[in-house]
PDB file of C-alpha atoms in Angstrom:
ATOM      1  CA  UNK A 930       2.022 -34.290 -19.433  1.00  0.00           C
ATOM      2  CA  UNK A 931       0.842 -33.804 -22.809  1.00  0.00           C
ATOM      3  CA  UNK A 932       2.654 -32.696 -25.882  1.00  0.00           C
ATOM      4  CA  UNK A 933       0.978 -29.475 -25.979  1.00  0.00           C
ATOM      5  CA  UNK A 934       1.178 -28.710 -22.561  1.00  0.00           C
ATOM      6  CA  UNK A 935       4.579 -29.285 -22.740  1.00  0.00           C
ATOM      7  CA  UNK A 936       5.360 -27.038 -26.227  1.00  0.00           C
ATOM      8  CA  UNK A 937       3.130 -24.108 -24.387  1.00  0.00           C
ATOM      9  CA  UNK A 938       5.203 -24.416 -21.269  1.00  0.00           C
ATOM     10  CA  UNK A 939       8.632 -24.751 -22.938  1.00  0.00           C
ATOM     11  CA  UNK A 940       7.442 -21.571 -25.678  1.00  0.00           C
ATOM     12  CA  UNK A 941       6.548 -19.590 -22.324  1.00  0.00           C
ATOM     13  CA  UNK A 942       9.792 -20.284 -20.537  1.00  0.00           C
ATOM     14  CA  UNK A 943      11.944 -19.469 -23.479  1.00  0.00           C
ATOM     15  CA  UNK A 944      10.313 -15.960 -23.977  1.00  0.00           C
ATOM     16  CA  UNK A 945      10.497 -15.356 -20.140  1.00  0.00           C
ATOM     17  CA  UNK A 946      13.226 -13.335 -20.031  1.00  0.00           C
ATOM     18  CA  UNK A 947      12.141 -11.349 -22.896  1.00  0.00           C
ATOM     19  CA  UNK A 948       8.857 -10.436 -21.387  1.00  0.00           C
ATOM     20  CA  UNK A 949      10.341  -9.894 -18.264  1.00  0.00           C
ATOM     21  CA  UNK A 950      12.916  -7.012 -19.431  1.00  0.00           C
ATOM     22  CA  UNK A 951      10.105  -5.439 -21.382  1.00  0.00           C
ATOM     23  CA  UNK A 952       7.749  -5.295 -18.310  1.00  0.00           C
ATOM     24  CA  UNK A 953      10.633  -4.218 -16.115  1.00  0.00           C
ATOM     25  CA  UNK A 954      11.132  -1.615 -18.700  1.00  0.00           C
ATOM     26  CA  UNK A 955       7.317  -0.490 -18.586  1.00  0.00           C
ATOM     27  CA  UNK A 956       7.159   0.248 -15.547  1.00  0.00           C
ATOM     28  CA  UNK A 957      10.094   2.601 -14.907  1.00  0.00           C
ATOM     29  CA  UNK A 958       9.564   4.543 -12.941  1.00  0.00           C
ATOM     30  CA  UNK A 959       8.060   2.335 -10.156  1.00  0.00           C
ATOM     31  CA  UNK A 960       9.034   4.525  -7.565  1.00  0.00           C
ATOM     32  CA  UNK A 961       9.421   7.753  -6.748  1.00  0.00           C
ATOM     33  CA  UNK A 962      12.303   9.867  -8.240  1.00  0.00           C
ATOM     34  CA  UNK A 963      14.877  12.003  -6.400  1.00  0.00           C
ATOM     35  CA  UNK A 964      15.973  14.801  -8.214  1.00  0.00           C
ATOM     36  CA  UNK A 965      19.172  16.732  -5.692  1.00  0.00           C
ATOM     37  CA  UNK A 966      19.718  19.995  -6.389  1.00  0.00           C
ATOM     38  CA  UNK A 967      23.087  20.796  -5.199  1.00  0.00           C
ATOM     39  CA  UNK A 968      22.196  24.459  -4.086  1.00  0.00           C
ATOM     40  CA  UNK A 969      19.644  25.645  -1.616  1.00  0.00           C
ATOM     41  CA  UNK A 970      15.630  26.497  -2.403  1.00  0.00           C
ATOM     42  CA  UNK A 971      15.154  29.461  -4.704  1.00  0.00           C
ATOM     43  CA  UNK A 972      18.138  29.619  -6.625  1.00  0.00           C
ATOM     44  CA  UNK A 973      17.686  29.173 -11.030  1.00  0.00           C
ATOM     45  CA  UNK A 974      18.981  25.740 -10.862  1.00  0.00           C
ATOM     46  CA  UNK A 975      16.551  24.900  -8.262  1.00  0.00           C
ATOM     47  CA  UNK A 976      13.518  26.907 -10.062  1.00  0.00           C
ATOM     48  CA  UNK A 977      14.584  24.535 -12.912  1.00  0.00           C
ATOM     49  CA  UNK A 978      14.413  21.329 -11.437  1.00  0.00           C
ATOM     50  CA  UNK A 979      11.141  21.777  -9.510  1.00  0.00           C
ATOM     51  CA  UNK A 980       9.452  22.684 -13.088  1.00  0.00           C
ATOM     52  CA  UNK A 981      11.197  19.861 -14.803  1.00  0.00           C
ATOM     53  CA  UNK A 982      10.707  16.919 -11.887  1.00  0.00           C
ATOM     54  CA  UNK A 983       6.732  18.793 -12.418  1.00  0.00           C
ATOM     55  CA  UNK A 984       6.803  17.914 -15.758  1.00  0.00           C
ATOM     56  CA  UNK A 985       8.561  14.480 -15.695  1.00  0.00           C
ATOM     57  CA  UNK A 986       5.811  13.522 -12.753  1.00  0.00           C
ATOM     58  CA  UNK A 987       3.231  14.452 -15.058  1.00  0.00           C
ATOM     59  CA  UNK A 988       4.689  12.473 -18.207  1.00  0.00           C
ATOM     60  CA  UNK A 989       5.853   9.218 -16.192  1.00  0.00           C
ATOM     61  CA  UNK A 990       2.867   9.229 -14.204  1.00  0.00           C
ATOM     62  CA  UNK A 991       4.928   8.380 -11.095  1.00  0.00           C
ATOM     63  CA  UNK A 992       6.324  10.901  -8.944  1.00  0.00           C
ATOM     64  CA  UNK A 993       9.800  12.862  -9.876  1.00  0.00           C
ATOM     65  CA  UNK A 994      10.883  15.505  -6.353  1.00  0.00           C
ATOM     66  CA  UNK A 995      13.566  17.839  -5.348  1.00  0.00           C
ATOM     67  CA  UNK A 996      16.146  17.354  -2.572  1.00  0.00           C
ATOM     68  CA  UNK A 997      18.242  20.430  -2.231  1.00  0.00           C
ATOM     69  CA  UNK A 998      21.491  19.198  -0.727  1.00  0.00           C
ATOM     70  CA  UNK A 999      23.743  22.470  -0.795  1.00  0.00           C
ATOM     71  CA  UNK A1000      26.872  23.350   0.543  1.00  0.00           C
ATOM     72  CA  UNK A1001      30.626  23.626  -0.506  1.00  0.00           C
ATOM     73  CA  UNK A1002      29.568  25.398  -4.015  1.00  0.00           C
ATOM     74  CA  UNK A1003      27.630  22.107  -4.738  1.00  0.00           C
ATOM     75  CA  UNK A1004      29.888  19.442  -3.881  1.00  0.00           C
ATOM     76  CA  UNK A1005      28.191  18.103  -1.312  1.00  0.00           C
ATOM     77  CA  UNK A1006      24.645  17.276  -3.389  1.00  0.00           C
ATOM     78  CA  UNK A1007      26.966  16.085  -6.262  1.00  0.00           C
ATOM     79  CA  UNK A1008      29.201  13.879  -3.931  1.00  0.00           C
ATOM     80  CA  UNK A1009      25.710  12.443  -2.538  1.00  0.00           C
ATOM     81  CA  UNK A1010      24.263  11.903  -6.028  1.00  0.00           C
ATOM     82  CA  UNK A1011      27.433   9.907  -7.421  1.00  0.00           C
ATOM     83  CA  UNK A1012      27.379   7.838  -3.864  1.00  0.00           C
ATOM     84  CA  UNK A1013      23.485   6.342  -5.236  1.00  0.00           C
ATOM     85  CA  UNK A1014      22.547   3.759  -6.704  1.00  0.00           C
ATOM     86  CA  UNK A1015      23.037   3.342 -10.401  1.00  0.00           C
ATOM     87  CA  UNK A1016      19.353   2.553 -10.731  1.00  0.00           C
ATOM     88  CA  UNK A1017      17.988   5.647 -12.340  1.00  0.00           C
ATOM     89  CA  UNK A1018      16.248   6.677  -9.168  1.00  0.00           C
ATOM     90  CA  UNK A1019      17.777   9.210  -8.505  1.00  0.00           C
ATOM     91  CA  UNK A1020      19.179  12.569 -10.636  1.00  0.00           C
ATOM     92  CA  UNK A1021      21.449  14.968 -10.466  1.00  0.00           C
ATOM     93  CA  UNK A1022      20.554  18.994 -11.534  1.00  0.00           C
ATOM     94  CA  UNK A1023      23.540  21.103 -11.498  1.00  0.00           C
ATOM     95  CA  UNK A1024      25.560  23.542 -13.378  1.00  0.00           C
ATOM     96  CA  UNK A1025      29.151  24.421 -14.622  1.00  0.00           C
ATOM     97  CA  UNK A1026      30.755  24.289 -11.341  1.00  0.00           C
ATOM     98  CA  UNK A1027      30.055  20.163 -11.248  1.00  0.00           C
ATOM     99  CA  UNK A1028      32.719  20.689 -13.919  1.00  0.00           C
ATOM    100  CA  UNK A1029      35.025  23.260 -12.409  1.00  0.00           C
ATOM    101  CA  UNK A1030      35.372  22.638  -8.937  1.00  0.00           C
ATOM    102  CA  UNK A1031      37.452  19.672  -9.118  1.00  0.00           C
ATOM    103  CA  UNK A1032      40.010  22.308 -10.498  1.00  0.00           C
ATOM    104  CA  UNK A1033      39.090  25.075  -7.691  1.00  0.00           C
ATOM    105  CA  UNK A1034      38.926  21.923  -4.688  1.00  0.00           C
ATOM    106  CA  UNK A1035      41.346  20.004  -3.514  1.00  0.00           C
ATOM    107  CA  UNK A1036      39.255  17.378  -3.091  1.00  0.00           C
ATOM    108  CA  UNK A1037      35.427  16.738  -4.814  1.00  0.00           C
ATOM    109  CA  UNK A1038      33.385  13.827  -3.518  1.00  0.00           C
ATOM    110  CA  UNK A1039      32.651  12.524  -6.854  1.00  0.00           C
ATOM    111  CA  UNK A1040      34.312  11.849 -10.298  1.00  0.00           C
ATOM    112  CA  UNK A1041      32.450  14.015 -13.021  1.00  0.00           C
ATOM    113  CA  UNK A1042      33.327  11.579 -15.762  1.00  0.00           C
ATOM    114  CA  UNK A1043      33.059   8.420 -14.008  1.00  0.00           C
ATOM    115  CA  UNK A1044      30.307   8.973 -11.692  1.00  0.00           C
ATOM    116  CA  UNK A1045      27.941  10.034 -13.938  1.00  0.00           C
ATOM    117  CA  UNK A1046      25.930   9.529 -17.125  1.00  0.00           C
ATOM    118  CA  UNK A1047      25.154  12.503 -18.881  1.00  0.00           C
ATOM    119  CA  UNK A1048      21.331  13.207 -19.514  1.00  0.00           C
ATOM    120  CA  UNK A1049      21.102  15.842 -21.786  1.00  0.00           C
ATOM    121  CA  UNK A1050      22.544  19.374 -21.405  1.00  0.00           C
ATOM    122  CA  UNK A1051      18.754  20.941 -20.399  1.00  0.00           C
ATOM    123  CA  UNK A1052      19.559  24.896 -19.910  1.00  0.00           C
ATOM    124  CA  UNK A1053      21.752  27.341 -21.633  1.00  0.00           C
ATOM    125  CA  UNK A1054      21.991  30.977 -19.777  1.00  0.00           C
ATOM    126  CA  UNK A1055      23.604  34.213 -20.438  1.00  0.00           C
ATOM    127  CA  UNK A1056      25.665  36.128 -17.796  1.00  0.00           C
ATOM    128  CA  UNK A1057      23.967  39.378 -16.967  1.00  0.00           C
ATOM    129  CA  UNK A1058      25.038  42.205 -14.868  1.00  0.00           C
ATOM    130  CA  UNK A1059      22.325  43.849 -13.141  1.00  0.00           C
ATOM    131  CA  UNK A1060      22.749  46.092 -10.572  1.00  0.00           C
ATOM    132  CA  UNK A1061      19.999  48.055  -8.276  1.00  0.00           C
ATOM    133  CA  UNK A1062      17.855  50.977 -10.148  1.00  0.00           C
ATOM    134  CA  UNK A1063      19.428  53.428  -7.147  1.00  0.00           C
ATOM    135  CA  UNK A1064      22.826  53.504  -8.678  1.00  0.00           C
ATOM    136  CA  UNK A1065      23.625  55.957 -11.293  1.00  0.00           C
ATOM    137  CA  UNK A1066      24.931  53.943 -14.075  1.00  0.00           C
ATOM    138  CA  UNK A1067      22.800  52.539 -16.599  1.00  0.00           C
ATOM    139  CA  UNK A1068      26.223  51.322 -19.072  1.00  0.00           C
ATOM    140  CA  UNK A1069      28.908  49.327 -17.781  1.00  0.00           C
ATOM    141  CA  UNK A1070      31.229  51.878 -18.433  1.00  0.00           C
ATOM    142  CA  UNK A1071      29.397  54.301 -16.361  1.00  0.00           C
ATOM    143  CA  UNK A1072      28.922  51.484 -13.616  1.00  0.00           C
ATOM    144  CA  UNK A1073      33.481  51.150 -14.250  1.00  0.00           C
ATOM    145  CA  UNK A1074      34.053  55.115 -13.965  1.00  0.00           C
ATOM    146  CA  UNK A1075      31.226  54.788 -10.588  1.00  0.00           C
ATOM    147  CA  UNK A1076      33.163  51.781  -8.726  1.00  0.00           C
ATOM    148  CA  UNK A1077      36.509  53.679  -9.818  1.00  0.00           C
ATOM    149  CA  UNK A1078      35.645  57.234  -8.337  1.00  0.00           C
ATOM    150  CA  UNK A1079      34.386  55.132  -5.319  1.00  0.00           C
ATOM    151  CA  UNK A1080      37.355  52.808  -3.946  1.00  0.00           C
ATOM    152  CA  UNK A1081      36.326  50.229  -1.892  1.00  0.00           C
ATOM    153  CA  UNK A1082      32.860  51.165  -1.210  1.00  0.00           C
ATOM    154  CA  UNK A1083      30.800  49.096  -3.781  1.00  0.00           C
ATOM    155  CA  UNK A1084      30.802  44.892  -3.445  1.00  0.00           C
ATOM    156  CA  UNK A1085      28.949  42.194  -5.733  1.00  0.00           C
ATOM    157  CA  UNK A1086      26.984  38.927  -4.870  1.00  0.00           C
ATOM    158  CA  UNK A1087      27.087  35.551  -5.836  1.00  0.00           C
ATOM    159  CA  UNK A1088      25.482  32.326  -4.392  1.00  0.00           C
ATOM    160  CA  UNK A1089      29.224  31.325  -2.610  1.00  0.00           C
ATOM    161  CA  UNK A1090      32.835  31.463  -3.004  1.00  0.00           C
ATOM    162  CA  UNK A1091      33.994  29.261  -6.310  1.00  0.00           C
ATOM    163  CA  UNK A1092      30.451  29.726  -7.701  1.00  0.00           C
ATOM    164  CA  UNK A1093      30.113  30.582 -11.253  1.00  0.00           C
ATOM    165  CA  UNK A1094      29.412  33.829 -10.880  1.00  0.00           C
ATOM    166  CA  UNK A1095      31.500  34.787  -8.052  1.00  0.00           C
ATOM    167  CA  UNK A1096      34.510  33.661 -10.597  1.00  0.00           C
ATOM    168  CA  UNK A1097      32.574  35.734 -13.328  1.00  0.00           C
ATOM    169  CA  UNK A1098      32.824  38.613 -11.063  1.00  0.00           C
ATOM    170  CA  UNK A1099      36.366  38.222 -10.255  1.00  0.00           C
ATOM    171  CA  UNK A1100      37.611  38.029 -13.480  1.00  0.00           C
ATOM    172  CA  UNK A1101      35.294  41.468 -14.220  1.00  0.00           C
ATOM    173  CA  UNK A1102      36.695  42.761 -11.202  1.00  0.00           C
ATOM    174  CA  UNK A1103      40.707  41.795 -12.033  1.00  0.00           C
ATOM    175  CA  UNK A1104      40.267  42.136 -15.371  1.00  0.00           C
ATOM    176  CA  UNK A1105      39.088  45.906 -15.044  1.00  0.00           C
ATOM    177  CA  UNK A1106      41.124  46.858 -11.857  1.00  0.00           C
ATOM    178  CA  UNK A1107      38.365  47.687  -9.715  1.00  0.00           C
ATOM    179  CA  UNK A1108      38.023  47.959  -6.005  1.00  0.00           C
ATOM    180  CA  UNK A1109      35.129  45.869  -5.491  1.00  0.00           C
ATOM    181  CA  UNK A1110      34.501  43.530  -2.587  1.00  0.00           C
ATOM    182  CA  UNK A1111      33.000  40.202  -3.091  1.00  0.00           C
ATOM    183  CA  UNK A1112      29.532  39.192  -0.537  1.00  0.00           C
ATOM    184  CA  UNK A1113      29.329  35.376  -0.963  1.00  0.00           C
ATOM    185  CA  UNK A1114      25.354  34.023  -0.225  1.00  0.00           C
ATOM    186  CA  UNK A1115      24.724  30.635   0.643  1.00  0.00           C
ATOM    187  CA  UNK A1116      22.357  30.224  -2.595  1.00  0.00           C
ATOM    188  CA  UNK A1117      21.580  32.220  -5.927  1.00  0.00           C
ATOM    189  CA  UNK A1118      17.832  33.329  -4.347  1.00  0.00           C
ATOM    190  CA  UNK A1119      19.231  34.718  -1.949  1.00  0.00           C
ATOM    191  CA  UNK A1120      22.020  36.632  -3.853  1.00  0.00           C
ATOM    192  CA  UNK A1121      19.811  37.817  -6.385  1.00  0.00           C
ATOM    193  CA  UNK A1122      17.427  39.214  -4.092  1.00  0.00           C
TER     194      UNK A1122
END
């Protein structure tokens, strides 16, 4: 073999590894994506994830999509996403309850501070009350004195029992003494709708 050969070859194998974390880093992602969605179709943080896994698809150039995995106030999608692989293929979406059920369950399937690496914090949202335009209260102190003149005969929604706003609305509901009776939905769509 000849002396240059032999420098090209031995120049090449040395930067080898160098090349081949830069390539490897190139060409994430070099499959497709999965984004779970703790909660079923519909709800905000599922309307949030479909736009952003849009936008990542378009930006990456490689495909970015949405499992919903719902169930038990989004432990189950969370418990599936911290069972993955540690490969950045696949993301989790979720909300405040991936921080406050483990104090609300007995048991979680995953560790919030072990099983994950925080991404960035991606939405901010305000609590609103809303109720429907057939009531007649349009303050919340005339929507107080209604539910108080009417024991027991108005409820509120939320997307499940432990939910964000189900413990929003039980705190409103203890808070102000009022007979209210709490409809659990198995998603935000559908208790919004």
């Amino acid at each position: 073999m000849k002396r240059r050969r032999f420098l090209q070859l031995a120049v090449g194998a040395a930067a080898l590894p160098a090349v081949s974390r830069m390539a490897k880093a190139q060409s994430y992602p070099a499959r497709p994506v999965r984004v779970i969605v703790p909660f079923a179709p519909g709800g905000p943080t599922d309307v949030f994830a479909r736009l952003m896994a849009q936008k990542l698809s378009e930006q990456a150039g490689a495909q970015f999509y949405v499992e919903n995995i719902a169930g038990a106030g989004g432990n189950i999608g969370a418990g599936r996403a911290a069972q993955a692989a540690p490969d950045g293929y696949t993301m989790l979406v979720n909300g405040a309850n991936f921080v406050v059920n483990p104090a609300l369950y007995r048991h979680v399937p995953y560790d919030p501070a072990k099983d994950f690496d925080p991404v960035t914090l991606a939405v901010t949202a305000a609590v609103v009350l809303t109720v429907h335009p057939s009531l007649p209260a349009r303050t919340v102190k005339e929507l107080v004195d209604l539910v108080k003149a009417n024991p027991g005969r108005y409820n509120y929604a939320s997307p499940g029992a432990g939910t964000p706003p189900h413990l929003v609305g039980e705190l409103f509901r203890l808070s102000l003494k009022l007979d209210l009776v709490h409809v659990p939905f198995n998603s935000g769509g559908l208790a919004s709708g």
